[in-house]
Amino acid sequence: MQLISKFSRSGLMLLLILLIMLPFLISSSYLTHIVTLILLWSFVATAWAYMARFGMVSLGHGVFLGIGAYFPTLMFNYWGVTPWIGIFVGLVVAIVIAAILGYTCFRFGLLGDYFALVTLAVAEVSALVIMALREITGGSLGYTLRSTGRLADMQFADKRVFYFMALILLIGAMYIWRRIDKSPVRLALTAIEESEIAAASLGVSVIRYKMMITLLSAALTALGGSLYAQYVTYVSPDTIAGVGVSLSVCFKAILGGMFAVLGPFVGSAIIVSLEEYVRISLGTSFLGLSQIIFGVSLLLMIIFMPRGIMGSMSMAVAKRLNRISARH
Amino acid sequence: MVEQIIMALLNGILLGGVLALLAFGLNLIFGVVKIIHMAYGQFVMLGFYFIYFFYTAWHIPLLLSMAMGIVAMGLIGILVQLVIINPLLKAPRLNQLLALASLIIVVENLAQVIWGADYRGIPLTMPIIQFGEIFIRSSFLIAFIGAILTLGLLYLFLNRTYLGLGIRAVAQDLEMAKGVGINPNVIYYLTQATGGALTGLVAAFFIPIYTVHPHFGASFTLMAFVIVVFGGMGNLLGGFASAFIIGIATSVTAVLSSKEIADILALVLFIGMMMIRPQGLFGTES
Amino acid sequence: MLNVQDLDVFYGEFQAIDNVALKIEKGQTVIVVGPNGAGKSTLLRTIAGLLPPRRGTISFEGQRIDRMEAYHVVENGISLVPEGGRVFPHLSVLDNLKVGSYNKAARAKAQQWMKRIFELFPVLSNRKTQRAGSLSGGERQMLAIARSLMSQPRLIMLDEPSLGLAPLVVDMVFEFVLTMKQEGYTVLLVEQNANKALKVADYAYLIESGKLVFEGRSEDFDKNPYIKTAYLGI
Ligand SMILES: Nc1ncnc2c1ncn2[C@@H]1O[C@H](COP(=O)(O)OP(=O)(O)OP(=O)(O)O)[C@@H](O)[C@H]1O
Ligand SMILES: [Mg+2]
């Protein structure tokens, strides 16, 4: 086991160094753009997996993405409030909504697929609210961020700033993941997943721990939504709120493996690259094709590799190591 | 205004019948196969396209096209069981849910690639029936009558035949159903075929009413879910009653405010129901 | 008629049946007794095809049935009355009986059999349209037995049919087992009520923690001092 962790730690370092140097090594701004998107979605998917890996599979994270994306954007366009503050407002709103939602769900003991369904409905509500308020939000046509190019408005001449912001956020999210792993929260929540009653009888405040993770996950997701909106300077219910994006975040994490810290990153890297590759090589008229490939590979994944790529890999490695140690 | 509300009420009842059909399928699949069919509304969209395709590309008479669409959707139901559900029968429920959610992506984009994003429909002129200030589209009336008749037939099928009995037995107690000599696989396929065919039938009823586009199905998945949860998951009669409640509520709200508000209302009801009475309005505890 | 050999059955890693062998001749009434958790139900469910054995063979009338699906086993003439009078609670009494005759062979003669069943169980004939879930415990047990008879089996397996019933009803159940014996059914009966069961049995097996610990005729059981104190309460 120690061998694995040592191995993966050095692998992680290498990856990190590579990611830091990447924008300076490659001159193509297009490639930097793709990697920025990968980092952004990895960050969101990692935050999503905070909850999912303890059995709280949310299909409604689009709500938090949407809040994070729309609040600073609208506040900036209408009132000229700098996104530096707007993001903070979005964050607070997301936390409040998550608190209300999470508390009612956990209070009523909503688990598993019931929890998933309710969160899915909430995601749909978020998209519908954006549509209903189309006078303000632009409805399904979306909404473009006013451009000023000023640093105070979080707009940078060099888009690589976003790259590094996303990278820092991702590293932070992974660091928090590790901290959760080492904290008693993890033990308690694993116990929750195994048996709610057992955990309760251990004196663990089930709801409190669940709430902590939920609020953290929602806050980081909203932050990811904000950064995404500032980066692409365009928001719409299809791309950053509602059911579609909720599912796509969850699929990225599942594909990579939602029980491994690197899983969401691996999943996001594969899916974003795949989407881009198909889009470029087949042209926009076949936009749907990449999604079909994506959907089919997800299906295969869920059927044949339910623990995701990283999960299956670490299981294979563990098996091999077991065999080696058994031989000695 | 009063006439408008009365008309909305009538339309709610008429469409409620079709929704009841959809909810019946979703409920049946949930009750028997024990899966939540996330892509059920999307199958209506697919059925619509099939009928459209048979009619416009192969120039098959409309009614025959519809029949073929129903059969095709039945086959797709079987395919779903074979390819997706069977391998996941013993997997955690959540995996089944996610697999069907990925099916949404496949189906919607398949439609997009084959038929494009445009709205497609078969232009039909159906008479409008008038009572004083109140107008009813005959297409709605036909859909309603057809749906109620179908539900009646399904009721007879479930209650009067051995296969229907097998379906009810598997829904109640799988292990014991096996023990009395029922082959559950046959029942699963039959259920999926019925559920699939129902989406084809609903699509046929929708042909004179709507035009179709790749994301046409999402709102019907939602609607069917709301109804099923409202009536109690797996509770066929509860689903039937709640189809009308939801149909009327959304149709009237849509007239009074907007389509989005009506949908939000339905979803909020759904969320509240899931939390407070997961057994549904008509269900009993456990 | 039924021949079980070297049977091992597992739930995951837990072994519930360990190297059990059992034999029933046509027309015999054989009982299996044992404490709670001994694996009696597991044994019956395995024979019925509801659980796959990990090792061993089960043959019925010379045919291997240990890899058969449950519905196929029923078609071949074995029927199980599950523990606790398990019926389909939301089906009517009539439908519960009808579902018993689900297999193709039984369907043809279902009407005829239904008549006979109602003669045998007059209690049920008054409650044809009642939901099975609303029957009393004793009635439910009767219905479960009647339902399995509807499949026209040659071997009928009963899993603790007297469990939780009032003494009077327990006597009825055992009388009924005797009736079936006289009618020529082969019966495999699982019971904790060893005293009563031994009275109707031609041959008996005792299992404890999944292992066969004793077998013999009723007299042999009565004579064994260990069994006497542990199971017969004498
Ligand atoms: N589905 C299951 N999964 C795991 N273990 C099981 C399962 N069913 C039974 N067991 C275990 O197998 C053992 C035998 O169970 P079984 O039900 O066959 O006992 P039994 O002799 O019928 O007991 P009783 O007299 O209480 O009915 C028990 O230890 C039980 O805990
Ligand atoms: Mg038992």
PDB file of N, CA and C in Angstrom, chain C residues 165-197:
ATOM      1  N   LEU C 165     -48.792 -20.380  14.311  1.00  0.00           N
ATOM      2  CA  LEU C 165     -50.231 -20.635  14.257  1.00  0.00           C
ATOM      3  C   LEU C 165     -50.724 -21.140  15.615  1.00  0.00           C
ATOM      4  N   ALA C 166     -52.006 -20.915  15.878  1.00  0.00           N
ATOM      5  CA  ALA C 166     -52.608 -21.388  17.126  1.00  0.00           C
ATOM      6  C   ALA C 166     -52.615 -22.919  17.127  1.00  0.00           C
ATOM      7  N   PRO C 167     -52.542 -23.539  18.311  1.00  0.00           N
ATOM      8  CA  PRO C 167     -52.432 -25.005  18.387  1.00  0.00           C
ATOM      9  C   PRO C 167     -53.488 -25.737  17.559  1.00  0.00           C
ATOM     10  N   LEU C 168     -54.697 -25.212  17.597  1.00  0.00           N
ATOM     11  CA  LEU C 168     -55.769 -25.869  16.856  1.00  0.00           C
ATOM     12  C   LEU C 168     -55.477 -25.871  15.355  1.00  0.00           C
ATOM     13  N   VAL C 169     -54.979 -24.753  14.892  1.00  0.00           N
ATOM     14  CA  VAL C 169     -54.685 -24.622  13.462  1.00  0.00           C
ATOM     15  C   VAL C 169     -53.476 -25.480  13.097  1.00  0.00           C
ATOM     16  N   VAL C 170     -52.515 -25.568  14.034  1.00  0.00           N
ATOM     17  CA  VAL C 170     -51.351 -26.420  13.801  1.00  0.00           C
ATOM     18  C   VAL C 170     -51.812 -27.854  13.572  1.00  0.00           C
ATOM     19  N   ASP C 171     -52.749 -28.296  14.390  1.00  0.00           N
ATOM     20  CA  ASP C 171     -53.273 -29.654  14.213  1.00  0.00           C
ATOM     21  C   ASP C 171     -53.908 -29.825  12.842  1.00  0.00           C
ATOM     22  N   MET C 172     -54.609 -28.776  12.412  1.00  0.00           N
ATOM     23  CA  MET C 172     -55.216 -28.827  11.082  1.00  0.00           C
ATOM     24  C   MET C 172     -54.166 -29.003   9.997  1.00  0.00           C
ATOM     25  N   VAL C 173     -53.076 -28.256  10.172  1.00  0.00           N
ATOM     26  CA  VAL C 173     -52.025 -28.325   9.166  1.00  0.00           C
ATOM     27  C   VAL C 173     -51.460 -29.748   9.103  1.00  0.00           C
ATOM     28  N   PHE C 174     -51.200 -30.321  10.267  1.00  0.00           N
ATOM     29  CA  PHE C 174     -50.621 -31.665  10.248  1.00  0.00           C
ATOM     30  C   PHE C 174     -51.606 -32.693   9.719  1.00  0.00           C
ATOM     31  N   GLU C 175     -52.880 -32.489  10.041  1.00  0.00           N
ATOM     32  CA  GLU C 175     -53.891 -33.371   9.473  1.00  0.00           C
ATOM     33  C   GLU C 175     -53.855 -33.277   7.963  1.00  0.00           C
ATOM     34  N   PHE C 176     -53.638 -32.078   7.537  1.00  0.00           N
ATOM     35  CA  PHE C 176     -53.609 -31.886   6.095  1.00  0.00           C
ATOM     36  C   PHE C 176     -52.419 -32.584   5.461  1.00  0.00           C
ATOM     37  N   VAL C 177     -51.290 -32.547   6.165  1.00  0.00           N
ATOM     38  CA  VAL C 177     -50.113 -33.260   5.659  1.00  0.00           C
ATOM     39  C   VAL C 177     -50.428 -34.743   5.533  1.00  0.00           C
ATOM     40  N   LEU C 178     -51.143 -35.274   6.524  1.00  0.00           N
ATOM     41  CA  LEU C 178     -51.533 -36.683   6.471  1.00  0.00           C
ATOM     42  C   LEU C 178     -52.440 -36.967   5.274  1.00  0.00           C
ATOM     43  N   THR C 179     -53.384 -36.027   5.052  1.00  0.00           N
ATOM     44  CA  THR C 179     -54.273 -36.192   3.905  1.00  0.00           C
ATOM     45  C   THR C 179     -53.480 -36.276   2.608  1.00  0.00           C
ATOM     46  N   MET C 180     -52.512 -35.384   2.495  1.00  0.00           N
ATOM     47  CA  MET C 180     -51.714 -35.381   1.257  1.00  0.00           C
ATOM     48  C   MET C 180     -50.964 -36.690   1.098  1.00  0.00           C
ATOM     49  N   LYS C 181     -50.480 -37.174   2.217  1.00  0.00           N
ATOM     50  CA  LYS C 181     -49.765 -38.449   2.202  1.00  0.00           C
ATOM     51  C   LYS C 181     -50.688 -39.543   1.676  1.00  0.00           C
ATOM     52  N   GLN C 182     -51.931 -39.543   2.194  1.00  0.00           N
ATOM     53  CA  GLN C 182     -52.871 -40.557   1.753  1.00  0.00           C
ATOM     54  C   GLN C 182     -53.215 -40.408   0.283  1.00  0.00           C
ATOM     55  N   GLU C 183     -53.208 -39.175  -0.168  1.00  0.00           N
ATOM     56  CA  GLU C 183     -53.526 -38.947  -1.586  1.00  0.00           C
ATOM     57  C   GLU C 183     -52.362 -39.332  -2.481  1.00  0.00           C
ATOM     58  N   GLY C 184     -51.247 -39.706  -1.887  1.00  0.00           N
ATOM     59  CA  GLY C 184     -50.126 -40.190  -2.687  1.00  0.00           C
ATOM     60  C   GLY C 184     -49.072 -39.153  -3.007  1.00  0.00           C
ATOM     61  N   TYR C 185     -49.178 -37.976  -2.408  1.00  0.00           N
ATOM     62  CA  TYR C 185     -48.138 -36.970  -2.626  1.00  0.00           C
ATOM     63  C   TYR C 185     -46.854 -37.371  -1.920  1.00  0.00           C
ATOM     64  N   THR C 186     -45.749 -36.984  -2.487  1.00  0.00           N
ATOM     65  CA  THR C 186     -44.491 -37.083  -1.781  1.00  0.00           C
ATOM     66  C   THR C 186     -44.284 -35.743  -1.082  1.00  0.00           C
ATOM     67  N   VAL C 187     -43.945 -35.797   0.183  1.00  0.00           N
ATOM     68  CA  VAL C 187     -43.883 -34.561   0.953  1.00  0.00           C
ATOM     69  C   VAL C 187     -42.516 -34.399   1.600  1.00  0.00           C
ATOM     70  N   LEU C 188     -41.956 -33.208   1.460  1.00  0.00           N
ATOM     71  CA  LEU C 188     -40.744 -32.867   2.209  1.00  0.00           C
ATOM     72  C   LEU C 188     -41.121 -31.723   3.147  1.00  0.00           C
ATOM     73  N   LEU C 189     -41.075 -32.036   4.442  1.00  0.00           N
ATOM     74  CA  LEU C 189     -41.593 -31.088   5.425  1.00  0.00           C
ATOM     75  C   LEU C 189     -40.468 -30.612   6.323  1.00  0.00           C
ATOM     76  N   VAL C 190     -40.346 -29.290   6.436  1.00  0.00           N
ATOM     77  CA  VAL C 190     -39.376 -28.710   7.356  1.00  0.00           C
ATOM     78  C   VAL C 190     -40.128 -28.245   8.590  1.00  0.00           C
ATOM     79  N   GLU C 191     -39.672 -28.619   9.757  1.00  0.00           N
ATOM     80  CA  GLU C 191     -40.393 -28.258  10.973  1.00  0.00           C
ATOM     81  C   GLU C 191     -39.453 -28.020  12.140  1.00  0.00           C
ATOM     82  N   GLN C 192     -39.851 -27.094  12.996  1.00  0.00           N
ATOM     83  CA  GLN C 192     -39.175 -26.998  14.287  1.00  0.00           C
ATOM     84  C   GLN C 192     -39.966 -27.770  15.319  1.00  0.00           C
ATOM     85  N   ASN C 193     -41.239 -27.942  15.020  1.00  0.00           N
ATOM     86  CA  ASN C 193     -42.149 -28.675  15.869  1.00  0.00           C
ATOM     87  C   ASN C 193     -41.891 -30.168  15.655  1.00  0.00           C
ATOM     88  N   ALA C 194     -40.726 -30.641  16.197  1.00  0.00           N
ATOM     89  CA  ALA C 194     -40.259 -31.977  15.844  1.00  0.00           C
ATOM     90  C   ALA C 194     -41.208 -33.072  16.321  1.00  0.00           C
ATOM     91  N   ASN C 195     -41.790 -32.877  17.514  1.00  0.00           N
ATOM     92  CA  ASN C 195     -42.694 -33.887  18.056  1.00  0.00           C
ATOM     93  C   ASN C 195     -43.800 -34.260  17.092  1.00  0.00           C
ATOM     94  N   LYS C 196     -44.509 -33.235  16.658  1.00  0.00           N
ATOM     95  CA  LYS C 196     -45.649 -33.473  15.781  1.00  0.00           C
ATOM     96  C   LYS C 196     -45.194 -33.978  14.423  1.00  0.00           C
ATOM     97  N   ALA C 197     -44.095 -33.392  13.947  1.00  0.00           N
ATOM     98  CA  ALA C 197     -43.638 -33.741  12.609  1.00  0.00           C
ATOM     99  C   ALA C 197     -43.222 -35.203  12.548  1.00  0.00           C
TER     100      ALA C 197
END
